CSV table of C-alpha atoms and ligand atoms in Angstrom, one decimal:
chain,number,residue,atom,x,y,z
L,1041,MET,CA,22.7,9.7,0.1
L,1042,GLY,CA,20.0,7.9,-1.9
L,1043,TYR,CA,16.4,9.0,-1.8
L,1044,VAL,CA,15.3,5.9,0.3
L,1045,ASP,CA,18.0,6.6,2.9
L,1046,GLU,CA,17.1,10.3,3.1
L,1047,VAL,CA,13.5,9.5,3.7
L,1048,LEU,CA,14.2,6.7,6.2
L,1049,ALA,CA,16.4,9.1,8.1
L,1050,LYS,CA,13.6,11.7,8.3
L,1051,VAL,CA,11.1,9.0,9.3
L,1052,LYS,CA,13.3,7.9,12.2
L,1053,GLU,CA,13.8,11.5,13.3
L,1054,LYS,CA,10.1,12.3,13.3
L,1055,ASN,CA,8.7,9.0,14.7
L,1056,ALA,CA,11.4,8.0,17.2
L,1057,SER,CA,8.8,6.9,19.8
L,1058,GLU,CA,7.0,4.5,17.3
L,1059,PRO,CA,9.2,1.4,16.9
L,1060,GLU,CA,6.6,-0.7,15.1
L,1061,PHE,CA,5.9,2.0,12.6
L,1062,LEU,CA,9.7,2.5,12.0
L,1063,GLN,CA,10.2,-1.3,11.5
L,1064,ALA,CA,7.4,-1.4,8.9
L,1065,ALA,CA,8.5,1.7,7.1
L,1066,GLU,CA,12.1,0.4,6.9
L,1067,GLU,CA,11.1,-3.1,5.7
L,1068,VAL,CA,8.8,-1.7,3.0
L,1069,LEU,CA,11.1,1.0,1.7
L,1070,GLU,CA,14.2,-1.2,1.8
L,1071,SER,CA,12.5,-3.8,-0.5
L,1072,LEU,CA,11.3,-1.0,-2.8
L,1073,ARG,CA,14.8,0.2,-3.3
L,1074,PRO,CA,15.2,-1.1,-6.9
L,1075,VAL,CA,11.9,0.5,-8.0
L,1076,ILE,CA,12.7,3.8,-6.3
L,1077,ASP,CA,16.2,3.9,-7.7
L,1078,ALA,CA,14.8,3.3,-11.2
L,1079,ASN,CA,12.4,6.2,-10.9
L,1080,GLU,CA,14.3,8.4,-8.5
L,1081,ALA,CA,14.0,11.7,-10.3
L,1082,VAL,CA,10.3,11.6,-10.7
L,1083,TYR,CA,9.6,10.3,-7.2
L,1084,ARG,CA,11.9,12.9,-5.6
L,1085,LYS,CA,10.3,15.8,-7.5
L,1086,GLU,CA,6.9,14.6,-6.4
L,1087,ALA,CA,8.1,14.0,-2.8
L,1088,LEU,CA,6.3,10.7,-3.2
L,1089,LEU,CA,8.0,8.8,-0.4
L,1090,GLU,CA,7.6,11.7,2.1
L,1091,ARG,CA,3.9,11.7,1.3
L,1092,LEU,CA,3.6,7.9,1.4
L,1093,VAL,CA,5.0,7.7,5.0
L,1094,GLU,CA,2.8,10.5,6.4
L,1095,PRO,CA,-0.8,9.6,7.1
L,1096,ASP,CA,-3.4,11.8,5.5
L,1097,ARG,CA,-4.8,12.4,9.0
L,1098,GLN,CA,-5.0,10.7,12.4
L,1099,PHE,CA,-7.6,11.0,15.1
L,1100,LYS,CA,-7.1,10.3,18.8
L,1101,PHE,CA,-10.1,10.6,21.1
L,1102,ARG,CA,-11.4,10.0,24.6
L,1103,VAL,CA,-13.8,7.1,25.0
L,1104,PRO,CA,-15.6,7.4,28.4
L,1105,TRP,CA,-18.0,4.6,29.4
L,1106,VAL,CA,-19.7,3.3,32.6
L,1107,ASP,CA,-18.8,-0.2,33.9
L,1108,ASP,CA,-21.2,-2.6,35.7
L,1109,LYS,CA,-20.3,-1.1,39.1
L,1110,GLY,CA,-21.4,2.4,38.0
L,1111,GLN,CA,-17.7,3.5,37.7
L,1112,VAL,CA,-16.8,5.7,34.7
L,1113,GLN,CA,-13.9,4.3,32.7
L,1114,VAL,CA,-11.8,6.1,30.1
L,1115,ASN,CA,-10.1,4.5,27.1
L,1116,ILE,CA,-8.3,6.1,24.2
L,1117,GLY,CA,-9.6,5.6,20.6
L,1118,TYR,CA,-7.6,5.9,17.4
L,1119,ARG,CA,-8.3,6.1,13.7
L,1120,VAL,CA,-5.4,6.6,11.2
L,1121,GLN,CA,-6.5,7.4,7.6
L,1122,PHE,CA,-3.3,6.6,5.9
L,1123,ASN,CA,-3.8,6.8,2.1
L,1124,ASN,CA,-6.9,6.9,0.0
L,1125,SER,CA,-5.4,7.3,-3.5
L,1126,ILE,CA,-7.0,4.1,-4.8
L,1127,GLY,CA,-10.2,4.0,-2.7
L,1128,PRO,CA,-11.9,4.8,0.6
L,1129,TYR,CA,-9.7,4.0,3.7
L,1130,LYS,CA,-10.2,0.4,4.8
L,1131,GLY,CA,-8.7,-1.5,7.7
L,1132,GLY,CA,-9.8,-3.1,11.0
L,1133,LEU,CA,-10.3,-1.8,14.5
L,1134,ARG,CA,-8.1,-3.5,17.1
L,1135,LEU,CA,-9.3,-3.7,20.7
L,1136,HIS,CA,-6.3,-4.7,22.9
L,1137,PRO,CA,-4.5,-3.2,25.9
L,1138,SER,CA,-1.3,-3.0,23.8
L,1139,VAL,CA,-2.8,-0.6,21.2
L,1140,ASN,CA,-1.0,2.7,20.8
L,1141,ILE,CA,-0.6,5.2,17.9
L,1142,GLY,CA,2.7,3.5,16.7
L,1143,ILE,CA,1.0,0.1,16.4
L,1144,ILE,CA,-2.0,1.6,14.6
L,1145,LYS,CA,0.3,3.5,12.2
L,1146,PHE,CA,2.3,0.3,11.5
L,1147,LEU,CA,-0.8,-1.6,10.7
L,1148,GLY,CA,-2.3,1.2,8.6
L,1149,PHE,CA,0.9,1.6,6.6
L,1150,GLU,CA,1.0,-2.2,5.8
L,1151,GLN,CA,-2.7,-2.1,4.9
L,1152,ILE,CA,-2.0,0.4,2.0
L,1153,PHE,CA,0.0,-2.3,0.1
L,1154,LYS,CA,-2.1,-5.3,1.1
L,1155,ASN,CA,-5.3,-3.5,-0.1
L,1156,SER,CA,-3.6,-2.5,-3.3
L,1157,LEU,CA,-2.6,-6.1,-4.0
L,1158,THR,CA,-6.2,-7.3,-3.9
L,1159,GLY,CA,-6.8,-5.3,-7.1
L,1160,LEU,CA,-9.9,-3.8,-5.5
L,1161,PRO,CA,-10.5,0.0,-4.9
L,1162,ILE,CA,-9.6,0.3,-1.2
L,1163,GLY,CA,-7.1,2.6,0.5
L,1164,GLY,CA,-5.3,2.0,3.7
L,1165,GLY,CA,-6.4,2.8,7.3
L,1166,LYS,CA,-6.5,1.3,10.7
L,1167,GLY,CA,-7.9,2.1,14.2
L,1168,GLY,CA,-8.7,0.8,17.6
L,1169,SER,CA,-8.5,1.3,21.3
L,1170,ASP,CA,-6.6,0.2,24.4
L,1171,PHE,CA,-9.9,-1.2,25.6
L,1172,ASP,CA,-9.8,-5.0,26.4
L,1173,PRO,CA,-13.1,-6.8,25.7
L,1174,LYS,CA,-11.8,-10.0,27.5
L,1175,GLY,CA,-13.6,-10.4,30.9
L,1176,LYS,CA,-16.1,-7.6,30.2
L,1177,SER,CA,-19.9,-8.2,30.3
L,1178,ASP,CA,-21.9,-7.8,27.1
L,1179,ARG,CA,-23.3,-4.6,28.6
L,1180,GLU,CA,-19.9,-3.2,29.2
L,1181,VAL,CA,-18.7,-4.0,25.7
L,1182,MET,CA,-21.8,-2.4,24.3
L,1183,ALA,CA,-21.2,0.8,26.4
L,1184,PHE,CA,-17.7,1.0,25.2
L,1185,CYS,CA,-18.6,0.4,21.5
L,1186,GLN,CA,-21.4,3.0,21.6
L,1187,SER,CA,-19.1,5.6,23.1
L,1188,PHE,CA,-16.3,4.7,20.7
L,1189,MET,CA,-18.6,5.0,17.7
L,1190,THR,CA,-20.2,8.3,18.9
L,1191,GLU,CA,-16.9,9.9,18.2
L,1192,LEU,CA,-15.6,7.8,15.3
L,1193,CYS,CA,-18.8,8.3,13.3
L,1194,LYS,CA,-17.8,11.9,12.5
L,1195,TYR,CA,-14.8,10.7,10.4
L,1196,ILE,CA,-16.1,7.5,8.6
L,1197,GLY,CA,-18.7,6.7,5.9
L,1198,ALA,CA,-19.4,4.1,3.2
L,1199,ASP,CA,-17.4,6.2,0.6
L,1200,VAL,CA,-15.0,7.7,3.1
L,1201,ASP,CA,-13.6,5.1,5.5
L,1202,VAL,CA,-14.9,1.6,6.1
L,1203,PRO,CA,-13.5,0.0,9.3
L,1204,ALA,CA,-13.8,-3.8,10.0
L,1205,GLY,CA,-12.9,-6.3,12.7
L,1206,ASP,CA,-9.5,-7.2,14.0
L,1207,ILE,CA,-8.1,-8.6,17.2
L,1208,GLY,CA,-10.8,-8.1,19.9
L,1209,THR,CA,-13.4,-6.8,17.4
L,1210,GLY,CA,-15.6,-9.7,16.3
L,1211,ALA,CA,-19.3,-9.9,15.2
L,1212,ARG,CA,-20.6,-8.7,18.6
L,1213,GLU,CA,-18.5,-5.5,18.6
L,1214,ILE,CA,-19.2,-4.8,14.9
L,1215,GLY,CA,-23.0,-5.2,15.6
L,1216,TYR,CA,-22.9,-2.7,18.6
L,1217,MET,CA,-20.8,-0.2,16.6
L,1218,PHE,CA,-23.1,-0.5,13.5
L,1219,GLY,CA,-26.2,0.1,15.6
L,1220,GLN,CA,-24.7,3.2,17.1
L,1221,TYR,CA,-23.5,4.6,13.7
L,1222,LYS,CA,-27.1,4.2,12.4
L,1223,ARG,CA,-28.6,5.9,15.4
L,1224,VAL,CA,-26.3,8.9,15.5
L,1225,ARG,CA,-26.0,9.5,11.8
L,1226,GLY,CA,-29.5,8.4,10.9
L,1227,MET,CA,-28.1,6.5,7.9
L,1228,TYR,CA,-28.2,2.8,6.9
L,1229,GLU,CA,-25.1,2.3,4.9
L,1230,GLY,CA,-22.2,-0.2,4.6
L,1231,VAL,CA,-20.0,1.8,6.9
L,1232,LEU,CA,-18.5,-1.3,8.5
L,1233,THR,CA,-17.6,-4.8,7.2
L,1234,GLY,CA,-17.7,-8.1,9.0
L,1235,LYS,CA,-21.4,-7.5,9.7
L,1236,GLY,CA,-23.9,-10.3,10.6
L,1237,LEU,CA,-25.6,-11.9,7.6
L,1238,SER,CA,-29.0,-10.5,8.7
L,1239,TYR,CA,-27.8,-6.9,8.3
L,1240,GLY,CA,-25.5,-6.7,5.3
L,1241,GLY,CA,-22.7,-9.1,6.0
L,1242,SER,CA,-21.3,-11.3,3.2
L,1243,LEU,CA,-21.4,-15.1,2.9
L,1244,ALA,CA,-17.9,-16.6,2.8
L,1245,ARG,CA,-16.3,-13.8,4.9
L,1246,THR,CA,-15.8,-16.1,7.8
L,1247,GLU,CA,-13.9,-18.6,5.6
L,1248,ALA,CA,-12.2,-16.0,3.4
L,1249,THR,CA,-8.7,-15.6,5.0
L,1250,GLY,CA,-8.1,-19.3,5.4
L,1251,TYR,CA,-9.5,-20.3,2.0
L,1252,GLY,CA,-7.6,-17.4,0.3
L,1253,LEU,CA,-4.4,-18.6,1.9
L,1254,LEU,CA,-4.9,-22.0,0.3
L,1255,TYR,CA,-5.9,-20.6,-3.1
L,1256,ILE,CA,-2.6,-18.7,-3.3
L,1257,THR,CA,-0.6,-21.7,-1.9
L,1258,GLU,CA,-2.2,-24.0,-4.5
L,1259,GLU,CA,-1.3,-21.6,-7.3
L,1260,LEU,CA,2.3,-21.4,-6.0
L,1261,MET,CA,2.6,-25.1,-6.0
L,1262,LYS,CA,1.0,-25.4,-9.5
L,1263,CYS,CA,3.4,-22.9,-10.9
L,1264,HIS,CA,6.3,-25.0,-9.6
L,1265,GLY,CA,4.9,-28.2,-11.2
L,1266,GLU,CA,3.4,-29.5,-7.9
L,1267,SER,CA,-0.1,-29.9,-6.4
L,1268,MET,CA,-1.7,-30.0,-3.0
L,1269,GLU,CA,-2.7,-33.6,-3.4
L,1270,GLY,CA,-1.0,-35.9,-0.9
L,1271,LYS,CA,1.1,-33.1,0.7
L,1272,THR,CA,1.7,-33.0,4.4
L,1273,VAL,CA,0.9,-29.6,5.9
L,1274,VAL,CA,1.6,-28.1,9.3
L,1275,VAL,CA,-0.6,-25.3,10.5
L,1276,SER,CA,-0.2,-23.2,13.7
L,1277,GLY,CA,-3.1,-21.6,15.5
L,1278,ALA,CA,-6.6,-22.9,16.0
L,1279,GLY,CA,-8.6,-19.7,15.4
L,1280,ASN,CA,-10.5,-18.3,12.4
L,1281,VAL,CA,-7.6,-18.4,9.9
L,1282,ALA,CA,-6.2,-21.8,11.0
L,1283,ILE,CA,-9.5,-23.6,11.0
L,1284,TYR,CA,-10.6,-22.6,7.5
L,1285,ALA,CA,-7.0,-23.0,6.1
L,1286,THR,CA,-7.1,-26.6,7.5
L,1287,GLN,CA,-10.5,-27.2,6.0
L,1288,LYS,CA,-9.6,-26.0,2.5
L,1289,ALA,CA,-6.2,-27.8,2.5
L,1290,GLN,CA,-8.0,-31.0,3.2
L,1291,GLN,CA,-10.6,-30.4,0.5
L,1292,MET,CA,-7.6,-30.0,-1.9
L,1293,GLY,CA,-6.3,-33.5,-0.9
L,1294,ALA,CA,-3.6,-32.5,1.5
L,1295,LYS,CA,-3.2,-33.8,5.0
L,1296,VAL,CA,-2.9,-31.2,7.8
L,1297,VAL,CA,-1.3,-32.8,10.9
L,1298,THR,CA,-1.0,-30.0,13.4
L,1299,CYS,CA,-2.7,-27.1,15.1
L,1300,SER,CA,-1.9,-25.0,18.2
L,1301,ASP,CA,-3.3,-22.5,20.7
L,1302,SER,CA,-1.7,-20.4,23.4
L,1303,THR,CA,-1.6,-23.4,25.8
L,1304,GLY,CA,-0.4,-26.3,23.7
L,1305,TRP,CA,-0.2,-28.0,20.3
L,1306,ILE,CA,-1.6,-31.1,18.6
L,1307,TYR,CA,0.1,-33.6,16.3
L,1308,ASP,CA,-2.5,-35.8,14.7
L,1309,PRO,CA,-0.8,-38.1,12.1
L,1310,GLU,CA,-4.2,-39.2,10.7
L,1311,GLY,CA,-5.0,-35.6,9.8
L,1312,ILE,CA,-6.8,-33.0,11.9
L,1313,ASP,CA,-10.6,-33.6,12.3
L,1314,VAL,CA,-11.9,-30.1,11.3
L,1315,GLU,CA,-15.4,-30.7,12.6
L,1316,LEU,CA,-14.0,-31.7,16.0
L,1317,LEU,CA,-11.7,-28.7,16.0
L,1318,LYS,CA,-14.6,-26.4,15.2
L,1319,GLU,CA,-16.7,-27.9,18.0
L,1320,VAL,CA,-13.8,-27.4,20.5
L,1321,LYS,CA,-12.8,-23.9,19.4
L,1322,GLU,CA,-15.9,-22.3,17.9
L,1323,VAL,CA,-18.7,-23.8,19.9
L,1324,LYS,CA,-17.1,-24.7,23.3
L,1325,ARG,CA,-14.3,-22.1,23.2
L,1326,ALA,CA,-12.2,-24.7,25.0
L,1327,ARG,CA,-8.5,-25.7,25.0
L,1328,LEU,CA,-6.9,-28.0,22.5
L,1329,SER,CA,-6.5,-30.7,25.2
L,1330,GLU,CA,-10.3,-31.3,24.7
L,1331,TYR,CA,-9.5,-32.2,21.0
L,1332,ALA,CA,-6.9,-34.7,22.1
L,1333,ALA,CA,-9.3,-36.2,24.7
L,1334,ALA,CA,-11.9,-36.8,22.0
L,1335,ARG,CA,-9.5,-38.3,19.4
L,1336,LYS,CA,-7.3,-41.3,19.8
L,1337,SER,CA,-4.8,-40.5,17.0
L,1338,ALA,CA,-3.9,-37.1,18.5
L,1339,GLU,CA,-0.9,-36.3,20.6
L,1340,TYR,CA,-1.3,-33.2,22.8
L,1341,HIS,CA,1.8,-31.3,24.0
L,1342,GLU,CA,1.0,-28.8,26.7
L,1343,VAL,CA,3.4,-25.8,27.1
L,1344,SER,CA,4.2,-23.6,30.0
L,1345,ALA,CA,3.6,-19.9,29.9
L,1346,ASP,CA,7.3,-19.1,29.2
L,1347,GLN,CA,7.5,-21.4,26.1
L,1348,ARG,CA,6.4,-20.6,22.6
L,1349,SER,CA,3.4,-22.8,22.1
L,1350,GLY,CA,3.6,-22.9,18.3
L,1351,ALA,CA,7.3,-23.9,18.3
L,1352,GLY,CA,6.6,-27.7,18.4
L,1353,VAL,CA,4.5,-27.5,15.2
L,1354,TRP,CA,7.6,-26.6,13.1
L,1355,GLN,CA,9.4,-29.7,14.3
L,1356,ILE,CA,7.0,-32.0,12.4
L,1357,LYS,CA,8.2,-33.1,8.9
L,1358,CYS,CA,6.1,-31.4,6.3
L,1359,ASP,CA,5.9,-30.3,2.7
L,1360,ILE,CA,4.1,-27.0,3.4
L,1361,ALA,CA,4.0,-24.8,6.6
L,1362,LEU,CA,1.2,-22.3,7.2
L,1363,PRO,CA,1.7,-20.1,10.3
L,1364,CYS,CA,-1.8,-18.9,11.2
L,1365,ALA,CA,-1.6,-17.8,14.9
L,1366,THR,CA,0.2,-14.6,15.7
L,1367,GLN,CA,3.2,-12.4,15.1
L,1368,ASN,CA,6.8,-13.7,15.5
L,1369,GLU,CA,5.9,-17.3,16.0
L,1370,LEU,CA,8.3,-18.8,13.5
L,1371,LEU,CA,11.9,-17.9,14.4
L,1372,ILE,CA,15.3,-18.8,13.0
L,1373,GLU,CA,15.6,-22.1,14.8
L,1374,ASP,CA,12.2,-23.1,13.5
L,1375,ALA,CA,13.2,-22.1,9.9
L,1376,LYS,CA,16.3,-24.3,10.2
L,1377,GLN,CA,14.2,-27.3,11.3
L,1378,LEU,CA,11.7,-26.8,8.4
L,1379,VAL,CA,14.6,-26.6,5.9
L,1380,ALA,CA,16.2,-29.7,7.4
L,1381,ASN,CA,12.9,-31.6,7.2
L,1382,GLY,CA,12.6,-30.8,3.4
L,1383,CYS,CA,9.7,-28.2,3.7
L,1384,LYS,CA,9.1,-26.7,0.2
L,1385,ALA,CA,6.8,-23.7,1.0
L,1386,VAL,CA,5.9,-21.4,3.8
L,1387,CYS,CA,2.8,-19.1,3.3
L,1388,GLU,CA,1.8,-16.7,6.1
L,1389,GLY,CA,-1.9,-16.8,7.2
L,1390,ALA,CA,-1.1,-14.5,10.2
L,1391,ASN,CA,0.3,-11.0,10.1
L,1392,MET,CA,4.1,-11.0,10.5
L,1393,PRO,CA,4.4,-14.5,12.0
L,1394,THR,CA,7.9,-15.1,10.6
L,1395,SER,CA,10.8,-13.1,12.0
L,1396,LEU,CA,13.0,-11.2,9.4
L,1397,GLU,CA,16.0,-13.5,10.1
L,1398,ALA,CA,13.8,-16.7,9.6
L,1399,THR,CA,12.4,-15.2,6.4
L,1400,LYS,CA,15.9,-14.7,5.0
L,1401,TYR,CA,17.0,-18.2,6.0
L,1402,LEU,CA,14.0,-19.8,4.3
L,1403,GLN,CA,14.5,-17.7,1.1
L,1404,GLU,CA,18.2,-18.4,1.0
L,1405,ASN,CA,17.6,-22.1,1.4
L,1406,GLY,CA,15.2,-22.4,-1.5
L,1407,VAL,CA,11.9,-22.4,0.4
L,1408,TRP,CA,9.1,-20.7,-1.5
L,1409,PHE,CA,7.9,-18.0,0.9
L,1410,ILE,CA,4.8,-15.8,0.5
L,1411,CYS,CA,4.4,-13.0,3.1
L,1412,GLY,CA,1.1,-12.3,4.9
L,1413,LYS,CA,0.5,-9.1,3.0
L,1414,ALA,CA,-0.2,-11.2,-0.1
L,1415,ALA,CA,-1.1,-14.6,1.4
L,1416,ASN,CA,-3.8,-13.4,3.9
L,1417,ALA,CA,-5.3,-10.6,1.7
L,1418,GLY,CA,-8.3,-12.8,1.1
L,1419,GLY,CA,-9.9,-11.4,4.3
L,1420,VAL,CA,-9.8,-7.8,3.3
L,1421,ALA,CA,-10.6,-8.6,-0.3
L,1422,THR,CA,-13.8,-10.3,0.8
L,1423,SER,CA,-14.6,-7.3,3.0
L,1424,ALA,CA,-14.4,-5.2,-0.1
L,1425,LEU,CA,-16.8,-7.6,-1.8
L,1426,GLU,CA,-19.1,-7.0,1.2
L,1427,MET,CA,-18.9,-3.3,0.4
L,1428,SER,CA,-19.8,-4.0,-3.3
L,1429,GLN,CA,-22.9,-6.0,-2.2
L,1430,ASN,CA,-24.0,-3.3,0.2
L,1431,SER,CA,-23.7,-0.7,-2.6
L,1432,GLU,CA,-25.7,-2.8,-4.9
L,1433,ARG,CA,-28.3,-3.6,-2.2
L,1434,LEU,CA,-27.8,-7.3,-3.1
L,1435,SER,CA,-26.4,-10.4,-1.5
L,1436,TRP,CA,-24.3,-12.8,-3.6
L,1437,THR,CA,-24.3,-16.6,-3.0
L,1438,PHE,CA,-21.5,-18.4,-1.2
L,1439,GLU,CA,-20.3,-19.8,-4.5
L,1440,GLU,CA,-20.2,-16.4,-6.2
L,1441,VAL,CA,-18.1,-14.8,-3.4
L,1442,ASP,CA,-15.8,-17.9,-3.1
L,1443,ALA,CA,-15.2,-17.9,-6.9
L,1444,LYS,CA,-14.3,-14.2,-6.8
L,1445,LEU,CA,-12.0,-14.8,-3.8
L,1446,GLN,CA,-10.2,-17.6,-5.7
L,1447,GLY,CA,-9.7,-15.3,-8.8
L,1448,ILE,CA,-8.3,-12.5,-6.6
L,1449,MET,CA,-5.8,-14.8,-4.9
L,1450,VAL,CA,-4.6,-16.4,-8.1
L,1451,ASN,CA,-4.2,-12.9,-9.5
L,1452,ILE,CA,-2.2,-11.7,-6.5
L,1453,TYR,CA,0.2,-14.7,-6.9
L,1454,HIS,CA,0.9,-13.7,-10.6
L,1455,ASN,CA,1.2,-10.0,-9.8
L,1456,ILE,CA,3.8,-10.6,-7.1
L,1457,ASP,CA,5.6,-13.1,-9.2
L,1458,ASP,CA,5.8,-10.8,-12.2
L,1459,ALA,CA,6.9,-7.8,-10.1
L,1460,ALA,CA,9.8,-9.8,-8.6
L,1461,LYS,CA,10.8,-11.0,-12.1
L,1462,ARG,CA,10.7,-7.4,-13.5
L,1463,TYR,CA,13.3,-6.3,-11.0
L,1464,GLY,CA,15.5,-9.3,-11.4
L,1465,MET,CA,14.4,-10.9,-8.1
L,1466,GLU,CA,12.6,-14.0,-9.4
L,1467,GLY,CA,11.1,-16.1,-6.6
L,1468,ASN,CA,11.4,-13.3,-4.0
L,1469,TYR,CA,7.7,-12.9,-3.3
L,1470,VAL,CA,8.2,-10.5,-0.4
L,1471,ALA,CA,9.9,-7.9,-2.6
L,1472,GLY,CA,7.3,-8.8,-5.3
L,1473,ALA,CA,4.4,-8.1,-2.9
L,1474,ASN,CA,5.8,-4.7,-1.8
L,1475,ILE,CA,6.6,-3.7,-5.3
L,1476,ALA,CA,3.2,-4.7,-6.9
L,1477,GLY,CA,1.3,-3.1,-4.0
L,1478,PHE,CA,3.4,0.1,-4.2
L,1479,GLU,CA,3.3,0.6,-8.0
L,1480,LYS,CA,-0.4,1.0,-8.2
L,1481,VAL,CA,-0.6,3.4,-5.3
L,1482,ALA,CA,2.4,5.5,-6.6
L,1483,ASN,CA,0.8,5.8,-10.0
L,1484,ALA,CA,-2.5,7.0,-8.6
L,1485,MET,CA,-0.8,9.5,-6.3
L,1486,ILE,CA,1.2,11.0,-9.1
L,1487,ALA,CA,-1.9,11.1,-11.4
L,1488,GLN,CA,-3.9,12.9,-8.7
L,1489,GLY,CA,-1.4,15.8,-8.3
L,1490,VAL,CA,-0.1,17.3,-5.1
L,1491,CYS,CA,-2.6,16.3,-2.4
W,2404,NDP,P1,-8.1,-15.9,16.3
W,2404,NDP,O1,-8.1,-15.0,17.6
W,2404,NDP,O2,-9.3,-16.4,15.8
W,2404,NDP,O3,-7.0,-17.1,16.5
W,2404,NDP,C1,-5.7,-17.0,16.8
W,2404,NDP,C2,-5.2,-18.3,17.2
W,2404,NDP,O4,-3.8,-18.2,17.5
W,2404,NDP,C3,-5.9,-18.9,18.5
W,2404,NDP,O5,-6.0,-20.3,18.4
W,2404,NDP,C4,-4.9,-18.5,19.6
W,2404,NDP,O6,-4.9,-19.3,20.7
W,2404,NDP,C5,-3.6,-18.7,18.8
W,2404,NDP,N1,-2.6,-17.9,19.5
W,2404,NDP,C6,-2.6,-16.6,19.8
W,2404,NDP,N2,-1.5,-16.2,20.4
W,2404,NDP,C7,-0.7,-17.3,20.4
W,2404,NDP,C8,0.6,-17.6,20.9
W,2404,NDP,N3,1.3,-16.6,21.4
W,2404,NDP,N4,1.1,-18.8,20.7
W,2404,NDP,C9,0.4,-19.8,20.1
W,2404,NDP,N5,-0.9,-19.6,19.6
W,2404,NDP,C10,-1.4,-18.4,19.8
W,2404,NDP,O7,-7.4,-14.9,15.2
W,2404,NDP,P2,-7.4,-15.1,13.7
W,2404,NDP,O8,-7.4,-16.5,13.3
W,2404,NDP,O9,-8.5,-14.2,13.1
W,2404,NDP,O10,-6.0,-14.4,13.3
W,2404,NDP,C11,-4.8,-15.0,13.3
W,2404,NDP,C12,-3.8,-14.2,12.6
W,2404,NDP,O11,-4.2,-13.9,11.3
W,2404,NDP,C13,-3.5,-12.8,13.3
W,2404,NDP,O12,-2.2,-12.4,13.1
W,2404,NDP,C14,-4.4,-11.9,12.4
W,2404,NDP,O13,-4.0,-10.5,12.5
W,2404,NDP,C15,-4.2,-12.5,11.1
W,2404,NDP,N6,-5.3,-12.2,10.1
W,2404,NDP,C16,-6.6,-12.5,10.3
W,2404,NDP,C17,-7.5,-12.2,9.4
W,2404,NDP,C18,-9.0,-12.6,9.5
W,2404,NDP,O14,-9.8,-12.4,8.6
W,2404,NDP,N7,-9.3,-13.3,10.6
W,2404,NDP,C19,-7.2,-11.5,8.1
W,2404,NDP,C20,-5.8,-11.2,7.9
W,2404,NDP,C21,-4.9,-11.5,8.9
W,2404,NDP,P3,-6.0,-19.2,21.9
W,2404,NDP,O15,-7.3,-19.8,21.3
W,2404,NDP,O16,-5.5,-19.9,23.0
W,2404,NDP,O17,-6.2,-17.7,22.1
């Protein structure tokens, strides 16, 4: 049995109750097979894969808080510190009822490679809680965040582990958590990213994931002799990533004709009006039907709860597709439609939006496909730039941060392209991303000895 198969068998035996983590470990190790086979003797002796798939440590803790009726509630908090061989642990805090240790481990494992790809000194970690901020008052959210941080603050620090936002953790939650860290530890340090601009946040962090997605897409097109100018783009989602991806695509001369939310999708053949979209989603926090009501050229397609709302987006003829909503939103039938319509490139703004079957179909049919690990790394990269500014006690201008982000994304494209070519898989950017992310971490782990 080869080394990869041996380790995968052990991972399955030890983590049988964590399907998401098993899926991630299998996906990554399978695509690393050529690198591991080429270095098997060294990696085996070092037990490199056994060390890579086992987190450095993980914390699980009780989070008691009092609701508005005076009732004590109890949630569970998690932080998984997966791998710090290239820098302090870094990864978001997810607040959602579905959170469990398997999901946090899957996200933390993926984060190791994504963070490595940015070229910045950040290791992999992730955390969160099964607390649901939706429908809670500000006071309840603050009570939860303070209790959560009272325990978490024992394990994190600006040079140890720097959490950030994720699903359910926005600027409000980061603010409450930062306040409690300061109060309990008595230290003012960059222990969290995604902070408000008045207390250490970075300009361009809001735009970073969407803009970064377009910088890497533009480089991909350029390297295939194409440009963004005049291209028709379909985008799913209408949140942070989708809005700023749409804005940057239009600045580059492309026309974005779709967006979606969980209740419906828009086809606007004249091009999405980003200012109107921002007004509807960021200011009013309303449904996309309000966009259609305010814009003559837009068609609104409402969907029922049992339908996939993004699915309609992939039916529209396009040159480039950017899934920016959620996991598993682009399935095999969507991939077939995109290919039939002549789509040239799919780049993932969301985490895991394309199913494995759809990814394979797109790749086999000549569509250039960049996975989220590489394509949406602009968000965490800019978080790392926030850490640098906090350490320097300086704030950079929007233009400085944006220029650095652009350089990072162009670099990621060339790194994943080169890695795929080195192992005879030219054009397979998924394998390239896993390989390029892994190589740096593996070298650092070996150099640092058995730890
Ligand atoms: P937001 O919550 O801001 O936006 C998500 C959007 O997707 C919303 O418009 C939401 O609709 C829509 N959506 C959610 N579920 C569905 C569904 N089942 N069908 C159709 N639409 C849906 O999140 P972000 O934009 O921040 O994140 C989007 C993705 O990008 C996630 O996978 C996230 O993990 C990933 N990502 C985000 C980064 C960031 O910096 N923000 C960094 C890296 C990755 P509605 O408004 O109705 O809820």
